Coordinates of C-alpha atoms in Angstrom, one line a residue:
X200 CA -0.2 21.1 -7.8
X201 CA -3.9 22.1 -8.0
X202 CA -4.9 19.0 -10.0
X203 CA -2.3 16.7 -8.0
X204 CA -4.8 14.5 -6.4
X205 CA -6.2 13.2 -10.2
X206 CA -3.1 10.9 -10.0
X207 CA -4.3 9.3 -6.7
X208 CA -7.7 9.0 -8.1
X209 CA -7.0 7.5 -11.4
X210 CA -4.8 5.0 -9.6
X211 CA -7.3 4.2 -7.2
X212 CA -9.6 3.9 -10.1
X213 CA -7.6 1.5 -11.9
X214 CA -7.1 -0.9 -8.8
X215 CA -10.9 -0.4 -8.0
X216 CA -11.2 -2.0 -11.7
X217 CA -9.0 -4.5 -11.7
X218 CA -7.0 -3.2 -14.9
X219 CA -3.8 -4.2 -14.0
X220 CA -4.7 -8.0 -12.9
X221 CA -7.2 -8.1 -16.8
X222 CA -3.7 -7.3 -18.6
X223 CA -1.4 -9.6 -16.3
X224 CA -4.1 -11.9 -16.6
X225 CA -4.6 -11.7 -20.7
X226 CA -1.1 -12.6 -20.7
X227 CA 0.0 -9.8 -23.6
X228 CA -0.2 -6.2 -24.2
X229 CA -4.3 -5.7 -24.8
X230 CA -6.5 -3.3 -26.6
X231 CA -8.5 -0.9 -25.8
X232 CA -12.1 -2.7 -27.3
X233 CA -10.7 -6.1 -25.9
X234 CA -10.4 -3.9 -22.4
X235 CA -14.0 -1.8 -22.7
X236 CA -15.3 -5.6 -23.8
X237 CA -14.1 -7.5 -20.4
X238 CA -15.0 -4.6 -18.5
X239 CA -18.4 -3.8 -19.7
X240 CA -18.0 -0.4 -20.2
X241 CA -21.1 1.5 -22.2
X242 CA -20.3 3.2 -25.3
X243 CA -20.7 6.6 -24.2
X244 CA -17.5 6.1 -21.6
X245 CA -15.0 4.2 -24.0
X246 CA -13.1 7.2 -24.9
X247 CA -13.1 8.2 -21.7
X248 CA -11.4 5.1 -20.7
X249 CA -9.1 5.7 -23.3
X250 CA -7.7 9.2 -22.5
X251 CA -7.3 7.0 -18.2
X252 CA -5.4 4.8 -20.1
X253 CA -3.3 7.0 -22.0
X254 CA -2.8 9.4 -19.5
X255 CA -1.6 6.3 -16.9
X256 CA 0.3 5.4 -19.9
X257 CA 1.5 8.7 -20.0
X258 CA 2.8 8.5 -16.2
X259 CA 4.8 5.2 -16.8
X260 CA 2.0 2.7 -15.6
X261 CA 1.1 1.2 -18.8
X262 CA 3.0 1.0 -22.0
X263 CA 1.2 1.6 -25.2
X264 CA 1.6 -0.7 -28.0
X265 CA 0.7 -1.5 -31.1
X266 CA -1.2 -4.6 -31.9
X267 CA -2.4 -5.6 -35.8
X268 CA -2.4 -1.2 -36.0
X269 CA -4.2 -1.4 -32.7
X270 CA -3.5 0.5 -29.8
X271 CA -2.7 -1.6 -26.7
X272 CA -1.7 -1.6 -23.4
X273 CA 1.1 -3.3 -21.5
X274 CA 2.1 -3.6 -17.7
X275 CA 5.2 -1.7 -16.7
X276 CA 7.5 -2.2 -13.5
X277 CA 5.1 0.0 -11.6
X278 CA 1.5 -1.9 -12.8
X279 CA 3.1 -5.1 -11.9
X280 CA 2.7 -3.6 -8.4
X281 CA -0.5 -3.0 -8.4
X282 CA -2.0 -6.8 -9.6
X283 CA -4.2 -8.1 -6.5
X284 CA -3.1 -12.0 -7.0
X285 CA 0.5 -10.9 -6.8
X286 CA 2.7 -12.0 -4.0
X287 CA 4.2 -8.2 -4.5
X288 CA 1.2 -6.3 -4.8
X289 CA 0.6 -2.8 -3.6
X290 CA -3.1 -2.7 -4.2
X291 CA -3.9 -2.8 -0.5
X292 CA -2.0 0.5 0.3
X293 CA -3.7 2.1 -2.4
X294 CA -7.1 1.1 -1.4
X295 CA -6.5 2.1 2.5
X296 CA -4.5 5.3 2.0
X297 CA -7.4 6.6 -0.3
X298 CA -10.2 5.4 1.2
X299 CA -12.4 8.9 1.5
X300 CA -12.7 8.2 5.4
X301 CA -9.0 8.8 5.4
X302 CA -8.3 11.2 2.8
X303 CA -11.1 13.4 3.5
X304 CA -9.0 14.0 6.7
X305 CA -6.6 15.9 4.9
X306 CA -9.5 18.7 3.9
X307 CA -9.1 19.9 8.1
X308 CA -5.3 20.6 8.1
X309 CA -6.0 24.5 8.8
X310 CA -8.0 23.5 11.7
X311 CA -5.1 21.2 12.6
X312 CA -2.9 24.0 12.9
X313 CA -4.4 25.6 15.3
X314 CA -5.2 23.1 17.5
X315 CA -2.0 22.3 20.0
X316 CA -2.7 18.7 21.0
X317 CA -4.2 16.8 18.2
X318 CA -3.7 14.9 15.9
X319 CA -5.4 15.5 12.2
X320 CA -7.3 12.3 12.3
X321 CA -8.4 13.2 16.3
X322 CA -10.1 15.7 14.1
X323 CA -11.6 14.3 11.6
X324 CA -12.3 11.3 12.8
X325 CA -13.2 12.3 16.2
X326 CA -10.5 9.8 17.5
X327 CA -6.5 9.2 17.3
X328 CA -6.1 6.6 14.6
X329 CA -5.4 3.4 16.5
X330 CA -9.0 3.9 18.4
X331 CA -10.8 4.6 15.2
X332 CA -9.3 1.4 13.7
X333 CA -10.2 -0.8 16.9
X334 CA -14.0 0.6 16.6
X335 CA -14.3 -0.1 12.9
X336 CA -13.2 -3.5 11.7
X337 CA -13.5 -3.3 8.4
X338 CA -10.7 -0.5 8.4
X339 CA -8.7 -2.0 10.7
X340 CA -8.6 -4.9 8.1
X341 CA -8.1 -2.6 5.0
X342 CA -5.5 -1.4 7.4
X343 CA -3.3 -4.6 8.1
X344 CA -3.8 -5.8 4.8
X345 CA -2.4 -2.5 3.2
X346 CA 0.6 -2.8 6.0
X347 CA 1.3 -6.6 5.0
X348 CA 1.6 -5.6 1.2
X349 CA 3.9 -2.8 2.5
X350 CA 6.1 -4.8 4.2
X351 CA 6.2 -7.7 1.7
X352 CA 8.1 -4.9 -0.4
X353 CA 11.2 -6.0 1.9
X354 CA 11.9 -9.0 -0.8
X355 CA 13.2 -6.5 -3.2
X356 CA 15.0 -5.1 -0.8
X357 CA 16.5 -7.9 1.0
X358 CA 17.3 -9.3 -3.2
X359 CA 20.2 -6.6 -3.5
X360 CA 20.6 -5.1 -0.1
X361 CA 20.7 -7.9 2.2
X362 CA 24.5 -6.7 3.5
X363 CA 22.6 -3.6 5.5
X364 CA 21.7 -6.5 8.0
X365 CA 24.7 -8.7 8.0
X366 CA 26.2 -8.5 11.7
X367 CA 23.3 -8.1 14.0
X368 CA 22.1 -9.7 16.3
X369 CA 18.8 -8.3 17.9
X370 CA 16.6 -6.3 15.6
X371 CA 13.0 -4.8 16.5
X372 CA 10.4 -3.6 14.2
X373 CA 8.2 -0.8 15.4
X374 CA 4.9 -1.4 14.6
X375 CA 5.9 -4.6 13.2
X376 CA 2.3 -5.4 12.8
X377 CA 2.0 -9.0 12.1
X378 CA 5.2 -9.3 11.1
X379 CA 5.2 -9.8 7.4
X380 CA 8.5 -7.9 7.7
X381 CA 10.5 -9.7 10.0
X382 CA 9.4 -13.1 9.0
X383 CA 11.2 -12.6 5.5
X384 CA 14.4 -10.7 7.4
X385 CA 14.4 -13.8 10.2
X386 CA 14.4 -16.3 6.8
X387 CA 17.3 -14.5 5.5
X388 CA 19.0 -14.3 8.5
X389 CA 18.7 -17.6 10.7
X390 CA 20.9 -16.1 13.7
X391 CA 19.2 -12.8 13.8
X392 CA 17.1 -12.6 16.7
X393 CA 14.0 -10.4 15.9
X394 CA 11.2 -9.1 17.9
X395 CA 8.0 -7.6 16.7
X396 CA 6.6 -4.6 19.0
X397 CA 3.0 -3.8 18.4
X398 CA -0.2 -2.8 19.9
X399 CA -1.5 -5.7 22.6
X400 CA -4.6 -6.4 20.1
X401 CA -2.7 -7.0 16.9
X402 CA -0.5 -9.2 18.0
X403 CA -2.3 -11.3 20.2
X404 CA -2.5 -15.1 19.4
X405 CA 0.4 -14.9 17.0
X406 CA 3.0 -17.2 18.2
X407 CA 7.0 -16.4 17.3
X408 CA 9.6 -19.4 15.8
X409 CA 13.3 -19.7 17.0
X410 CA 14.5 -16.2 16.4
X411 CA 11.2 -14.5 15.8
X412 CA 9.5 -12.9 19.1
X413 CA 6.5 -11.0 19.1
X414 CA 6.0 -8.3 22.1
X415 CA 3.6 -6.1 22.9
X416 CA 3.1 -2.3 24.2
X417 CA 2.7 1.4 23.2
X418 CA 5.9 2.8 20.8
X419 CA 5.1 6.0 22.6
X420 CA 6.2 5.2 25.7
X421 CA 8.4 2.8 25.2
X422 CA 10.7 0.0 22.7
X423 CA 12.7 -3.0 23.3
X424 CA 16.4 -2.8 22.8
X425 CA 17.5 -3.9 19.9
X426 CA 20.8 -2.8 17.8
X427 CA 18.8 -1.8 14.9
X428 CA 15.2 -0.3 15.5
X429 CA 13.3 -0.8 12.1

């Protein structure tokens, strides 16, 4: 538990480098000078590199291979995830969620005991959340970005779960954002009508289809009806 938070940082580290979208990219499992090479890494780091990658490796994100008596890396399920110019990429989440603005938050949670009305980031960031992100817009974009990779996850599991919606017929996402998620659910389901409930400012200017509808408000005070709150 003490040393938990290396596996954060060395995938955070990986995404920062762009490992995953070099191999996807190199189009086969590649070695570790080939690697160093692209990256530019100095000589006194290689085998440093080598014991990220083997311990990644180690946690199911690569696969090590052999190449000509080489060592080599491969992409597994998981590192397909995390390639930027994927469609199904979780790089975005990765970068937001441990962006040291944000993580540093979680270094105050004794002084968020004791304090009866707020929240851990009121604390640390001096603000709830949603009025840190409208004051900093280059959060607020990591922010959506890492909510639109999120919700693009719902291909997979609208690809062998699709029966969980067969039936409805009014569905609201909750912080729908801009709704990544209900776009693919109102493609899969023409006769499901769908509304997206979000803060005023993030979904202002969007414009809903024939059984898409965007609405905004506060989730804490109140939601549409729906049959299915997502």
């Amino acid at each position: 538990h003490l040393y938990a938070f290396i596996d954060s940082m060395c995938l955070k580290c990986i995404v920062e480098l762009g490992i995953p979208d070099i191999i996807h990219n190199h189009g086969q499992p590649i070695t570790l000078p080939e690697l160093v090479s692209i990256l530019q890494i100095p000589p006194a780091k290689v085998s440093q590199v080598q014991s990220l990658m083997r311990y990644l490796a180690h946690n199911g994100f690569f696969e090590r291979v052999r190449i000509h008596e080489k060592e080599a890396y491969a992409l597994t399920a998981a590192s397909e995830l995390l390639v930027k110019s994927s469609e199904l990429s979780l790089a975005p989440m990765i970068e937001f969620v441990l962006d040291p603005t944000l993580s540093n938050s979680f270094h105050q949670l004794k002084k968020w005991v004791y304090e009866k009305d707020l929240t851990l980031f009121d604390i640390s960031l001096g603000s709830h959340l949603w009025d840190f992100l409208n004051k900093n817009p280059a959060h607020n974009k990591s922010f959506n970005e890492a909510m639109a990779s999120d919700s693009q996850m719902m291909n997979l599991a609208l690809r062998d779960c699709n029966w969980v919606f067969q039936g409805l017929e009014f569905i609201v996402d909750v912080g729908g954002g801009t709704g990544t998620t209900a776009k693919i659910i109102c493609e899969a389901f023409p006769n499901l009508k769908c509304i997206v409930f979000d803060r005023p400012q993030v979904i202002e200017n969007l414009s809903g289809s024939n059984n898409l509808t965007y609405v905004g408000g506060d989730m804490f005070k109140s939601i549409p009806k729906a049959d299915v709150i997502l």
